[in-house]
PDB file of C-alpha atoms in Angstrom:
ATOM      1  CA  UNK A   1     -37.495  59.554  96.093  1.00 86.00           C
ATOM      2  CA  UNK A   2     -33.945  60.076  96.646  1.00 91.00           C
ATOM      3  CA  UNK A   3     -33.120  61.613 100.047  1.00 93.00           C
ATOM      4  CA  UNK A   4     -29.648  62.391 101.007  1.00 95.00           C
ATOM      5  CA  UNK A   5     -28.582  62.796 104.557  1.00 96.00           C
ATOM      6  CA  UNK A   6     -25.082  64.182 106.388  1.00 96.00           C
ATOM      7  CA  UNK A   7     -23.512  63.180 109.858  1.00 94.00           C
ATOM      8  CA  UNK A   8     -22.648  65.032 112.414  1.00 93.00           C
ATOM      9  CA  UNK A   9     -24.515  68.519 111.256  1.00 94.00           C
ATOM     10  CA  UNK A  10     -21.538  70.020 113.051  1.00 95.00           C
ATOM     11  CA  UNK A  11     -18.021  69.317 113.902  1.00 95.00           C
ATOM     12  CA  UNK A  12     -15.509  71.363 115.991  1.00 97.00           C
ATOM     13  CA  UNK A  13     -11.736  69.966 116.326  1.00 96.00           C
ATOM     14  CA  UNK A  14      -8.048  71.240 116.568  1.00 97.00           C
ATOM     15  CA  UNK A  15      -5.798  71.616 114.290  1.00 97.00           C
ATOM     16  CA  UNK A  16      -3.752  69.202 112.886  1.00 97.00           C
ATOM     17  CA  UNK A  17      -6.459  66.367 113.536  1.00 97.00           C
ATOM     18  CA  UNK A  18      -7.976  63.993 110.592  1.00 97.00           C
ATOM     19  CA  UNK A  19     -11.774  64.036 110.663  1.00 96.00           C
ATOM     20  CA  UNK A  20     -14.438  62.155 109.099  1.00 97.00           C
ATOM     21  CA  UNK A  21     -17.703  63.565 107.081  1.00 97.00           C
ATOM     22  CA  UNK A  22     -20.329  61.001 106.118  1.00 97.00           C
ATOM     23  CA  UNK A  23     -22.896  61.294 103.751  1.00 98.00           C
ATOM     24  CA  UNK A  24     -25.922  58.658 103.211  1.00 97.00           C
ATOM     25  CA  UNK A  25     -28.393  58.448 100.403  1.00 96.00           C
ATOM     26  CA  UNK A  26     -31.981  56.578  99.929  1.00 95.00           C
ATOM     27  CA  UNK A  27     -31.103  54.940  96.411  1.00 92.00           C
ATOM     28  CA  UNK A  28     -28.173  53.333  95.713  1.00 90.00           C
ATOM     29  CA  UNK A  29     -29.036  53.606  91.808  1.00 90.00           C
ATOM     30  CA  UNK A  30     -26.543  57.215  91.433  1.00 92.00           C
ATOM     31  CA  UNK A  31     -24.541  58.329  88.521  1.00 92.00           C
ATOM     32  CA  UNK A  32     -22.424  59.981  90.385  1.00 94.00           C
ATOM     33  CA  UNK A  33     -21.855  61.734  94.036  1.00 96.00           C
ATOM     34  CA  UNK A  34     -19.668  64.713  94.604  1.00 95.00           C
ATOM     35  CA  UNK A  35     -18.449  66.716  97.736  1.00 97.00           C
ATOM     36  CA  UNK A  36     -18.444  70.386  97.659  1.00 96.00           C
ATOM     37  CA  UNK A  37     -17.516  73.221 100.074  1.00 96.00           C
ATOM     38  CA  UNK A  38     -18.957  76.488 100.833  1.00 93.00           C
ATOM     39  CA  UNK A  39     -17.525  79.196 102.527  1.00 91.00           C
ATOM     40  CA  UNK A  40     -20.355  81.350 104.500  1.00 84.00           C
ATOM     41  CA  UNK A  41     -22.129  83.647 102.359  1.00 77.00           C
ATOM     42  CA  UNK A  42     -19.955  82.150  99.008  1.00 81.00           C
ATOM     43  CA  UNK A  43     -20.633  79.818  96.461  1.00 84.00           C
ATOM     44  CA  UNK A  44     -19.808  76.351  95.783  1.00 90.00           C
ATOM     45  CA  UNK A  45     -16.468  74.788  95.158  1.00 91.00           C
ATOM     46  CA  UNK A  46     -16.335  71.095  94.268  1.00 92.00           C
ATOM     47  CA  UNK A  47     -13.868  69.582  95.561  1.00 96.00           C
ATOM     48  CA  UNK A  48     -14.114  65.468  94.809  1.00 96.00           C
ATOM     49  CA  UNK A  49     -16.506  63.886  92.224  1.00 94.00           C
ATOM     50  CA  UNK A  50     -16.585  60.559  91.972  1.00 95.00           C
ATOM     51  CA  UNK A  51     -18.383  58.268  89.621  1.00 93.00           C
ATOM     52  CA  UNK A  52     -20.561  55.426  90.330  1.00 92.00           C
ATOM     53  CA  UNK A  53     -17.834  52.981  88.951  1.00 93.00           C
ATOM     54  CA  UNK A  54     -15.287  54.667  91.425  1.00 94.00           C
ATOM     55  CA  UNK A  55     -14.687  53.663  95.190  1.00 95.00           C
ATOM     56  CA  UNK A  56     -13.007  56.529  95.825  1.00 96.00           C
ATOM     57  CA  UNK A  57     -11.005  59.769  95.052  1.00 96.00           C
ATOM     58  CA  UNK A  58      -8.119  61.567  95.804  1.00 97.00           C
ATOM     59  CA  UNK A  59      -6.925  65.225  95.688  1.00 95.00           C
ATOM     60  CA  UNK A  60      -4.565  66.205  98.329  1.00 96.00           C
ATOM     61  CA  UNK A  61      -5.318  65.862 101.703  1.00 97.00           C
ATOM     62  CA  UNK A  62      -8.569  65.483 100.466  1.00 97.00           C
ATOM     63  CA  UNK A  63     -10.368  61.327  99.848  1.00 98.00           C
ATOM     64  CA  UNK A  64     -13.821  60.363  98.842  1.00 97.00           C
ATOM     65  CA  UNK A  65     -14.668  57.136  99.184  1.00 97.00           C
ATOM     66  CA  UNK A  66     -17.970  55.639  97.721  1.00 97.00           C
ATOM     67  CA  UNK A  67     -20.020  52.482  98.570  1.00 96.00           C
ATOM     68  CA  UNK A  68     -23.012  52.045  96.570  1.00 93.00           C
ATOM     69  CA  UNK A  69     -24.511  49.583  97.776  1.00 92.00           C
ATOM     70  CA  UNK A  70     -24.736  50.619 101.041  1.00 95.00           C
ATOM     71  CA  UNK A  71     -25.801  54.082 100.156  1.00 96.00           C
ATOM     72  CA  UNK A  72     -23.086  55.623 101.616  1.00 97.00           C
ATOM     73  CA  UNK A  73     -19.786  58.126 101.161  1.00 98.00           C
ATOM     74  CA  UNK A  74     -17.107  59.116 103.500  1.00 98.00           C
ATOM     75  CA  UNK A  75     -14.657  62.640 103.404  1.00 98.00           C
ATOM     76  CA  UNK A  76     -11.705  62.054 104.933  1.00 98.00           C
ATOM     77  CA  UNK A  77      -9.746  65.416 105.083  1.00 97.00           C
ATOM     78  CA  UNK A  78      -6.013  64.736 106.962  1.00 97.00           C
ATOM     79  CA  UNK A  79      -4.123  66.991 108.755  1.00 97.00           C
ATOM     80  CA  UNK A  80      -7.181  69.818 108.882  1.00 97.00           C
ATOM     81  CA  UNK A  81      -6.117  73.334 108.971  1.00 97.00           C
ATOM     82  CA  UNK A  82      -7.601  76.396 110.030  1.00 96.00           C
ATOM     83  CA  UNK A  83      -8.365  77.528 106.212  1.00 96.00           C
ATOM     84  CA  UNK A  84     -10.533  74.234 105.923  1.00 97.00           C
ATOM     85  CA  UNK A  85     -13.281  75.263 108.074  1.00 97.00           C
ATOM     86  CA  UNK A  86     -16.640  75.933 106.125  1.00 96.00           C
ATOM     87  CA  UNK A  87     -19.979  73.698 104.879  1.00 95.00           C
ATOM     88  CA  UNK A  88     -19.242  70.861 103.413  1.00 97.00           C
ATOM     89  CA  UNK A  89     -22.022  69.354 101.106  1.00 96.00           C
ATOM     90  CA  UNK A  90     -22.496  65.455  99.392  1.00 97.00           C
ATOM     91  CA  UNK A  91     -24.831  65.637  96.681  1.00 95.00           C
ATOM     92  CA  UNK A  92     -25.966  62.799  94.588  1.00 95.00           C
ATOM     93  CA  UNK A  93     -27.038  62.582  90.727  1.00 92.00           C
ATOM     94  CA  UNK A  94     -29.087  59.837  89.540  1.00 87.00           C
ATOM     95  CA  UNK A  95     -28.539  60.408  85.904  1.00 81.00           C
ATOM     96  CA  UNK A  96     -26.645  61.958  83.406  1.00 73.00           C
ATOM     97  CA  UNK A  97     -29.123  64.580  82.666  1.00 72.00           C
ATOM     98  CA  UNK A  98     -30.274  65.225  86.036  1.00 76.00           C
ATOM     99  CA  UNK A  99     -29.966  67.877  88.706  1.00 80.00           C
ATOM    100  CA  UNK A 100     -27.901  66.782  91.922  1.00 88.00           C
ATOM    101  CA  UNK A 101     -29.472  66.344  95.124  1.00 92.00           C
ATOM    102  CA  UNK A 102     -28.141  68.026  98.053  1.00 94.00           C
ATOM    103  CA  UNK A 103     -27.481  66.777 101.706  1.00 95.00           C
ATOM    104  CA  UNK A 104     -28.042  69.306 104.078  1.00 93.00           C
ATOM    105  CA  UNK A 105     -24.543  69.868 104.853  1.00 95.00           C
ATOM    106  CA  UNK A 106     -21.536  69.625 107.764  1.00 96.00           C
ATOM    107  CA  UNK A 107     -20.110  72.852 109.234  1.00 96.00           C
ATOM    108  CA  UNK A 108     -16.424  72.181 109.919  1.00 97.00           C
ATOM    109  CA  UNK A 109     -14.749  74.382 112.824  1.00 97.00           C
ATOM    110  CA  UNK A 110     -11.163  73.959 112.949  1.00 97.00           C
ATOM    111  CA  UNK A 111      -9.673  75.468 115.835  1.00 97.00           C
ATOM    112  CA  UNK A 112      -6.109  76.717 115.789  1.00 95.00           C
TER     113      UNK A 112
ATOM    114  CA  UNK B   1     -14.106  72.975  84.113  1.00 81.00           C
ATOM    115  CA  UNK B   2     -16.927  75.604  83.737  1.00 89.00           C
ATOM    116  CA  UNK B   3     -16.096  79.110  85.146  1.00 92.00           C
ATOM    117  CA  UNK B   4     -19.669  80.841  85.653  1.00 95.00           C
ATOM    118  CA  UNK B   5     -20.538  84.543  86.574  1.00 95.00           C
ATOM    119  CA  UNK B   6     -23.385  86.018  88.122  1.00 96.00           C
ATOM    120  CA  UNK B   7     -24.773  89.760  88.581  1.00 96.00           C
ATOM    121  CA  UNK B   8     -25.431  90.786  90.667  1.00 96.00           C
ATOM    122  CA  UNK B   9     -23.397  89.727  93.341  1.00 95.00           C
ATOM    123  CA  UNK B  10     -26.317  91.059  95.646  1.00 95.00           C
ATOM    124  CA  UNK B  11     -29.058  93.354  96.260  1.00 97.00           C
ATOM    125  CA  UNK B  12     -31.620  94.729  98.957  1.00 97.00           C
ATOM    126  CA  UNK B  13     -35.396  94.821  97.292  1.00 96.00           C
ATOM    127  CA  UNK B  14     -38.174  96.603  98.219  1.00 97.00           C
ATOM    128  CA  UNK B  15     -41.251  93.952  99.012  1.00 97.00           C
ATOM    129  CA  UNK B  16     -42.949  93.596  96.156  1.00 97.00           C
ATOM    130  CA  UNK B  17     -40.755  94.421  93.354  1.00 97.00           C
ATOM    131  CA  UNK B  18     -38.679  92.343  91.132  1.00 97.00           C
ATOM    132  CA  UNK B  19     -35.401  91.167  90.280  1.00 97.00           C
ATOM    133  CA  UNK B  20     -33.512  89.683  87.239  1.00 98.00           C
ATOM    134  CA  UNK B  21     -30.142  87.700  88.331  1.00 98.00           C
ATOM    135  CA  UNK B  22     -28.024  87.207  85.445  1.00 98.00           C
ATOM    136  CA  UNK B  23     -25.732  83.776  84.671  1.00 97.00           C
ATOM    137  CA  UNK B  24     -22.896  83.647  82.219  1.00 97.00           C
ATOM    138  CA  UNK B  25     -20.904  80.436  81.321  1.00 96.00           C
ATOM    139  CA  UNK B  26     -17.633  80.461  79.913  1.00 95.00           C
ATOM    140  CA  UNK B  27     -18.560  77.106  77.581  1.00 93.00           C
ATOM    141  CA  UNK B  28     -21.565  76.359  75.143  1.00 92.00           C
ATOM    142  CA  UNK B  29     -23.728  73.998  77.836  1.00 90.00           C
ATOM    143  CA  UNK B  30     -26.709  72.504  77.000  1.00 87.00           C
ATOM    144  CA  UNK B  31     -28.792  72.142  80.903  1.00 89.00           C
ATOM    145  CA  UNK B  32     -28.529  75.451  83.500  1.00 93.00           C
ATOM    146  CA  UNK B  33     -29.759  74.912  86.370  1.00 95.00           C
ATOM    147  CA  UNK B  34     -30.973  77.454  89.128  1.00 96.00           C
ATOM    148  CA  UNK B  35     -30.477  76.672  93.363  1.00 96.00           C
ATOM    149  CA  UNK B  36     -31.835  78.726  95.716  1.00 96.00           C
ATOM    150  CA  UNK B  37     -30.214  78.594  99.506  1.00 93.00           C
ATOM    151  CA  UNK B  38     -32.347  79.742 102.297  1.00 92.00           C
ATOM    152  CA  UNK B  39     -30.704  81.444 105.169  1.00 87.00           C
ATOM    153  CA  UNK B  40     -29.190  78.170 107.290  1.00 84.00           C
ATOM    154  CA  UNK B  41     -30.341  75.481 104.363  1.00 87.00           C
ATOM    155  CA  UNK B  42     -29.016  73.018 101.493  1.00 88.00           C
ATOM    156  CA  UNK B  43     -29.787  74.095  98.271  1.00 91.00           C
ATOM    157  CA  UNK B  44     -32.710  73.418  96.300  1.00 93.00           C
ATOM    158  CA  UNK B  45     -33.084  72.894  93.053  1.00 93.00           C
ATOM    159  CA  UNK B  46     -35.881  75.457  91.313  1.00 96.00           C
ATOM    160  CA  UNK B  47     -35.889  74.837  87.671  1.00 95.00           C
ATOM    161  CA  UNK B  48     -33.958  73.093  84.976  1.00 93.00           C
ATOM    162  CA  UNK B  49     -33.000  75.583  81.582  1.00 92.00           C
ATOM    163  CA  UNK B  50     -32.850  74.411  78.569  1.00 86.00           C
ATOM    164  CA  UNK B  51     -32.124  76.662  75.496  1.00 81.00           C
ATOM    165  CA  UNK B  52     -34.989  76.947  73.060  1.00 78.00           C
ATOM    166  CA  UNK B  53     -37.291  75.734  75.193  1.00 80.00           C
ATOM    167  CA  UNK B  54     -39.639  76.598  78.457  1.00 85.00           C
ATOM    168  CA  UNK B  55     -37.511  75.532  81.899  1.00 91.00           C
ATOM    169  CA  UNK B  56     -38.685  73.107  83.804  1.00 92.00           C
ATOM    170  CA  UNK B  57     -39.780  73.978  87.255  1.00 95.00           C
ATOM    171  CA  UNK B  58     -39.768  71.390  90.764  1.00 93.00           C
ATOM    172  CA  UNK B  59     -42.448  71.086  92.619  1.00 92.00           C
ATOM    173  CA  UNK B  60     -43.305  73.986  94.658  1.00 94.00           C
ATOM    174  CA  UNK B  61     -41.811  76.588  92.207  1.00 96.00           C
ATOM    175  CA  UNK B  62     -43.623  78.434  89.588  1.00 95.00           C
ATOM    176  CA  UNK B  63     -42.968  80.475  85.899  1.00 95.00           C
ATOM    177  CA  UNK B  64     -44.725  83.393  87.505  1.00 96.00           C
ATOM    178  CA  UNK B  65     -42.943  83.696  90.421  1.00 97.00           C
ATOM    179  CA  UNK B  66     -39.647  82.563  89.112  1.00 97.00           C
ATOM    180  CA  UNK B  67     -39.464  83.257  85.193  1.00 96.00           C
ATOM    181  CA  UNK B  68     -36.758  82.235  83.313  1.00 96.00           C
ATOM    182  CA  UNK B  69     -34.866  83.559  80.178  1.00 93.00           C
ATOM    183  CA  UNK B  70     -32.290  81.049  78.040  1.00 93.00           C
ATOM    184  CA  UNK B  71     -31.660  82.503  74.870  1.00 91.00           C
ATOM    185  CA  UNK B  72     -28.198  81.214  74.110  1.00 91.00           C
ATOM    186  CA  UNK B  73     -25.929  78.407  75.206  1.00 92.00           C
ATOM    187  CA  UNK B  74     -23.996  80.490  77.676  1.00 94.00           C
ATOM    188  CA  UNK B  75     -26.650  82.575  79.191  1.00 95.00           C
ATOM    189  CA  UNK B  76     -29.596  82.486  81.525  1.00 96.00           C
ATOM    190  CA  UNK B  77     -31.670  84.463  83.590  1.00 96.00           C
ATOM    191  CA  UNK B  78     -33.811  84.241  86.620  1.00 97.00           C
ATOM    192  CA  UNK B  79     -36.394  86.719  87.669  1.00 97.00           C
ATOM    193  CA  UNK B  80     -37.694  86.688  91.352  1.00 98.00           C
ATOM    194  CA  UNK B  81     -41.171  88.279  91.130  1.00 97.00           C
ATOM    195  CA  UNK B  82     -43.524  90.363  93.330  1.00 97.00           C
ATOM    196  CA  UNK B  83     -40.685  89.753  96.002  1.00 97.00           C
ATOM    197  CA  UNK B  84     -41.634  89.009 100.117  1.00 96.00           C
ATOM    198  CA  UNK B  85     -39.205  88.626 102.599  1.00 95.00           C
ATOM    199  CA  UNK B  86     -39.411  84.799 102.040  1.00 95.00           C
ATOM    200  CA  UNK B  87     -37.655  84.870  98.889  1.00 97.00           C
ATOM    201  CA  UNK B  88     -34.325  86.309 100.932  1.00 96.00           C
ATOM    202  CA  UNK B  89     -31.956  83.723 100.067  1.00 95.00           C
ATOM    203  CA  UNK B  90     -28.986  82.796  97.632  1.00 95.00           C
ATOM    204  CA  UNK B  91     -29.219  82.374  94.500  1.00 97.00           C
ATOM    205  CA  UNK B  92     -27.115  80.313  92.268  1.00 96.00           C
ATOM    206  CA  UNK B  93     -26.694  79.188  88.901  1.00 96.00           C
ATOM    207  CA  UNK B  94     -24.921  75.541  87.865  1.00 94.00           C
ATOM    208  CA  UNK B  95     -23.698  73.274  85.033  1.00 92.00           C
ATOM    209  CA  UNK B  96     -22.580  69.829  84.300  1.00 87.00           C
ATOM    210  CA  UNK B  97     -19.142  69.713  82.431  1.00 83.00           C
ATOM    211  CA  UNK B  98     -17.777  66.463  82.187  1.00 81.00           C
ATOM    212  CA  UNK B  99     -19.965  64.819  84.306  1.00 80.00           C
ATOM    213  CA  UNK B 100     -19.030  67.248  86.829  1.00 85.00           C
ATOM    214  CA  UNK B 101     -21.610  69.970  88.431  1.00 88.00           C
ATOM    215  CA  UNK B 102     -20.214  73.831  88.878  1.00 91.00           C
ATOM    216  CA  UNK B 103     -21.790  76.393  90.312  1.00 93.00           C
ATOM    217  CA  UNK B 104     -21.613  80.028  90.488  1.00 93.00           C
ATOM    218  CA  UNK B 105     -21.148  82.908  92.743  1.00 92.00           C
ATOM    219  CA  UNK B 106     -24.480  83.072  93.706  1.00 94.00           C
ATOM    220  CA  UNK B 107     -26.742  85.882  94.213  1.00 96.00           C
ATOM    221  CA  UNK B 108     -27.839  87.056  97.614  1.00 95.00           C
ATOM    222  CA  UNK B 109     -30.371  88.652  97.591  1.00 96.00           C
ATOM    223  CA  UNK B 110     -32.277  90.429 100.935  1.00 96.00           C
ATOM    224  CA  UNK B 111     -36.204  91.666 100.808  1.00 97.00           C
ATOM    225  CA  UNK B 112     -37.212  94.224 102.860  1.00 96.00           C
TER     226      UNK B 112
END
């Protein structure tokens, strides 16, 4: 059973600094894995998606990078800003049909 | 992309009663999917919608407790039955377009 897992559960830094989200999952046999964010009491924007032919992603100061066969995925977010700070979620899908399964989430705090 | 609506936005409900959240897709899809987000939580994954045919529910969820309409390819319901104060949580509806997963709004919805 697929189980996917997020480090640190929390992160507080200042502004201006690059941080790191992780994401891990069980089974390394994905379609695809995408990040989203989610703003407290909102719904979910997705912000990278990247296949499981893909290493990585880009969109702004935004990259996703993937590893398969470790299980593992990496946000990188440079420069973070005030206006980033808010859940962000990995969630994996193991098919093309299938639902996603979600990590439990990082809360960003960026501090101004 | 997919651009999805939901209504309500939220609602307060009596214990015991019932209520019907309503999901509208911009784009003929063939799989909705319905998440539910308890207070602090990832999402979880209730039941998978497929028009013309019964949804199919995870383990743990039920049709009587969580009965769901598809009559078109842009429409869905959910109906949270004989409500407790467990069922406070967020409610959301999601697609797959181009491989990608979108989600709405979400519903919040608070049991008294």
């Amino acid at each position: 059973k697929q189980e996917v897992t997020q480090i640190p559960a929390a992160l507080s830094v200042p502004e201006g600094e690059n941080l790191v989200l992780n994401c891990s999952f069980t089974d390394s046999a994905i379609y695809n894995l995408q990040w989203f964010r989610q703003d407290p009491g909102k719904g979910l924007t997705s912000l990278l998606l990247i296949q499981s032919s893909q290493r990585e992603q880009t969109s702004g100061r935004l990259n996703a990078s993937l590893d398969k066969s470790s299980g593992r995925s990496t946000l990188y977010i440079a420069a973070s800003q005030p206006g980033d700070s808010a859940t962000y979620l990995c969630a994996v899908k193991e098919t093309s049909y299938d639902k996603v399964i979600f990590g439990p989430g990082t809360s960003l705090s960026v501090i101004p | 992309s997919a651009v999805i609506s939901q209504k309500p936005s939220r609602d307060i409900c009596q214990r015991g009663t019932s209520l019907t959240i309503q999901c509208q897709v911009d784009s003929q899809v063939t799989m909705m999917f319905w998440y539910r987000q308890q207070p602090g939580q990832s999402l979880t994954l209730i039941a998978t919608a497929n028009q013309g045919s019964e949804a199919t529910y995870e383990s743990g969820f039920v049709i009587d407790k969580f009965p769901i309409s598809r009559p078109n390819l842009t429409f869905s319901t959910l109906t949270v039955s004989n409500m407790s104060p467990e069922d406070s949580s967020i409610y959301l509806c999601s697609v797959v377009s181009l491989y990608e997963q979108y989600f709405g709004p979400g519903t919040r919805l608070t049991v008294t």
